[in-house]
Amino acid sequence: MDDERSTAANAQLALLLEVSGTPKPGNVDREREYDDLRFEHFMAGAVGARDGLELATEGTPVGRAFERAVAGMSQQRGGNTQFGALLLVTPLVAAATQGHLSRQGARNVVANTTVDDAVNFYRAFDHVDVAVDDPPTGMEPLDVRQGSDAEPALRDRDMTLEDVMEASATEDGIAAEWTDGFGRTFEAAHGLTQSNGPVTNRASALFLALLASEVDTFVVTQHDAETALEVRDRAQAVLDGDEDPYELAAEFIERDINPGTTADIVAGALFIALERGLSV
Amino acid sequence: MDDERSTAANAQLALLLEVSGTPKPGNVDREREYDDLRFEHFMAGAVGARDGLELATEGTPVGRAFERAVAGMSQQRGGNTQFGALLLVTPLVAAATQGHLSRQGARNVVANTTVDDAVNFYRAFDHVDVAVDDPPTGMEPLDVRQGSDAEPALRDRDMTLEDVMEASATEDGIAAEWTDGFGRTFEAAHGLTQSNGPVTNRASALFLALLASEVDTFVVTQHDAETALEVRDRAQAVLDGDEDPYELAAEFIERDINPGTTADIVAGALFIALERGLSV
């Protein structure tokens, strides 16, 4: 048995390091939590996800591995802790397992997804409530909240998981990564490997930089576009030294503003960086 | 695949919840860390230990499973994060796997240890520096810091891992648990299952209660008996409302006082409680 961390272990560690970064305005971190969504739920979520992540390293198709990771992640009382992070990390784990943890390698994983992967992706929504927008008119049969009930519609339309992601890439930051070779995630990983200091500090600094660079689509879903623009601009104000990150974190928690998509990209970037030798 | 957390997953989660409890005067927790021993090192330690813990659930002898867990745990830059916790948890994982997570079940695991288990226990010291006392005169060949070099002496004297633990039970709180059917650990687990609220809060409250009840043997090793007595009495003062736990935590961190044995017992108690259905 090799003592080095396996690919699945690096993916699990990425989830744990992501939530350990602080301050991360609006999200649960080591020093901030909600009464019903606590730091301990993220610990249990990362523990439960491990077996599904292992499957992704053993050649199980990404849809199934993701569904299993979500099933394990959801075995805690906080609800959705790492759904988006697992959606981002699972194809990267598959790419790493295939020996091609690169944008092209990730594109190949996405291109090779099947209708079964799409069915399993929908099935994952059976395990946990995820905040999503209502679908456009006529698309109700493909509302992800249908969960496994969407299977006939997916098979009728012959939709692969790549097709599903393309359909929501404009509204969802994770789907956008899926359809763009995970460009923001790889770029963020490069930033992590180039920086210094405690990894959790690098993760929280990356979170702020990403938050200031693009609108967080989860905030759009959870609140509205105006709130998401405000979040982006105030993250920039922190970077400019015009706002205190701790005060902003307290305010966002108070207003229930959770830039979850940005956190998911940090988790994906941490995974890539760990695979590339980032030391903890 | 069952969605419920496996026994190995519960053991890993116990390690993560233990370090997430705060305040825990003197030890690393979510809000306190040392420059060279940080929260992230405990995350990586718990991730790395998982494969060894899995081995313990697959019938691998406890000495070997422990050595593998320590090898994985040590794949981070902080040094010894969870050596003692793994030493306490591994036989409990074995007992749980055998369907007898009870004091008698744990006693049976201990009684069935072999010389090979002792050799693997010593081998674990090859992976990480652990603070220990000098051995008594004449016992130098069995100094744990000999690591795998102690194998001939162990085999000459036909010492099982139970024998090794009995030899240090008076000075080491973990060894004392091994030779006493893990009495404090099981009692602490009972307390956890009877209390309410966030699990990490219950863990930190348990830590303080245990710290006030007995001298922490790691503090004796690291400092001296007088310091350990002071630690015990000041934990009692916190329970009595005469000291502020946060100020005490800051002072102990400043003085480099780490009641590690007490933290290890909390980890063991969390594992037992999780196996018995404690919800996170």
Short mmCIF file of C-alpha atoms in Angstrom, two decimals, chain A residues 1-6 9-10 12-13 16-17 20 29-33 38-41 43-44 46-48 50-52 54-55 64 68 71-72 75-78 127 197-201 279-280, chain B residues 1-6 9-10 12-13 16-17 20 29-33 38-41 43-44 46-48 50-52 54-55 64 68 71-72 75-78 127 197-201 279-280:
data_model
loop_
_atom_site.label_atom_id
_atom_site.label_comp_id
_atom_site.label_asym_id
_atom_site.label_seq_id
_atom_site.Cartn_x
_atom_site.Cartn_y
_atom_site.Cartn_z
CA MET A 1 0.00 0.00 0.00
CA ASP A 2 1.35 3.39 -1.00
CA ASP A 3 1.43 5.95 1.80
CA GLU A 4 0.77 8.89 -0.54
CA ARG A 5 -2.72 10.30 -0.72
CA SER A 6 -4.82 8.66 -3.41
CA ALA A 9 -8.34 11.09 -0.82
CA ASN A 10 -7.20 14.33 -2.48
CA GLN A 12 -12.05 14.44 -0.06
CA LEU A 13 -9.31 16.65 1.35
CA LEU A 16 -12.46 19.68 3.80
CA LEU A 17 -9.92 22.40 3.04
CA SER A 20 -11.87 25.29 6.47
CA ASP A 29 -16.46 28.20 7.33
CA ARG A 30 -14.44 27.37 10.41
CA GLU A 31 -15.65 30.46 12.23
CA ARG A 32 -19.16 30.93 10.85
CA GLU A 33 -22.14 28.69 10.54
CA ARG A 38 -23.11 23.81 10.53
CA PHE A 39 -19.43 23.14 10.06
CA GLU A 40 -19.93 19.59 11.34
CA HIS A 41 -22.38 18.89 8.50
CA MET A 43 -17.27 17.30 7.85
CA ALA A 44 -19.87 14.52 7.67
CA ALA A 46 -16.98 15.02 3.04
CA VAL A 47 -16.68 11.75 4.96
CA GLY A 48 -19.81 10.36 3.32
CA ARG A 50 -15.53 9.32 -0.03
CA ASP A 51 -16.92 6.01 -1.32
CA GLY A 52 -18.48 7.67 -4.37
CA GLU A 54 -13.41 6.11 -4.85
CA LEU A 55 -15.81 4.72 -7.46
CA ARG A 64 -23.07 6.97 -11.14
CA ARG A 68 -23.14 7.67 -5.03
CA ALA A 71 -25.95 9.74 -1.52
CA GLY A 72 -23.11 9.44 1.00
CA GLN A 75 -26.11 11.29 5.36
CA GLN A 76 -26.14 14.25 7.73
CA ARG A 77 -28.78 16.68 8.96
CA GLY A 78 -27.57 19.87 7.29
CA HIS A 127 -31.04 12.44 -2.05
CA GLY A 197 1.32 30.15 3.26
CA PRO A 198 -1.30 27.98 4.94
CA VAL A 199 -3.50 26.29 2.35
CA THR A 200 -6.72 27.36 4.04
CA ASN A 201 -5.62 30.99 3.84
CA SER A 279 1.66 20.37 0.12
CA VAL A 280 -0.51 20.53 3.20
CA MET B 1 -23.87 0.04 -1.77
CA ASP B 2 -25.39 1.15 1.51
CA ASP B 3 -25.72 4.91 1.93
CA GLU B 4 -25.18 4.78 5.69
CA ARG B 5 -21.77 5.67 7.05
CA SER B 6 -19.52 2.64 7.38
CA ALA B 9 -16.20 6.39 7.91
CA ASN B 10 -17.46 6.87 11.46
CA GLN B 12 -12.71 9.16 10.27
CA LEU B 13 -15.60 11.45 11.14
CA LEU B 16 -12.70 15.39 12.22
CA LEU B 17 -15.38 16.24 14.79
CA SER B 20 -13.67 20.81 15.15
CA ASP B 29 -9.29 23.47 17.11
CA ARG B 30 -11.36 25.38 14.56
CA GLU B 31 -10.37 28.72 16.02
CA ARG B 32 -6.85 28.09 17.32
CA GLU B 33 -3.73 26.68 15.77
CA ARG B 38 -2.50 23.86 11.89
CA PHE B 39 -6.12 22.88 11.51
CA GLU B 40 -5.46 21.85 7.91
CA HIS B 41 -2.89 19.29 9.08
CA MET B 43 -7.89 17.53 8.05
CA ALA B 44 -5.13 15.90 5.99
CA ALA B 46 -7.92 12.29 9.05
CA VAL B 47 -8.08 11.89 5.27
CA GLY B 48 -4.83 9.93 5.21
CA ARG B 50 -8.96 6.37 6.23
CA ASP B 51 -7.34 3.47 4.36
CA GLY B 52 -5.79 2.07 7.54
CA GLU B 54 -10.74 0.47 6.42
CA LEU B 55 -8.18 -2.30 6.91
CA ARG B 64 -0.96 -3.56 11.11
CA ARG B 68 -1.12 1.81 8.04
CA ALA B 71 1.48 6.02 7.72
CA GLY B 72 -1.42 7.72 5.92
CA GLN B 75 1.35 12.48 4.93
CA GLN B 76 1.15 16.15 5.93
CA ARG B 77 3.61 18.72 7.23
CA GLY B 78 2.26 19.17 10.75
CA HIS B 127 6.42 7.46 10.36
CA GLY B 197 -27.03 20.32 20.58
CA PRO B 198 -24.33 20.55 17.92
CA VAL B 199 -21.97 17.60 18.16
CA THR B 200 -18.85 19.78 18.10
CA ASN B 201 -20.17 21.68 21.14
CA SER B 279 -26.73 12.02 14.55
CA VAL B 280 -24.66 14.73 12.92
#
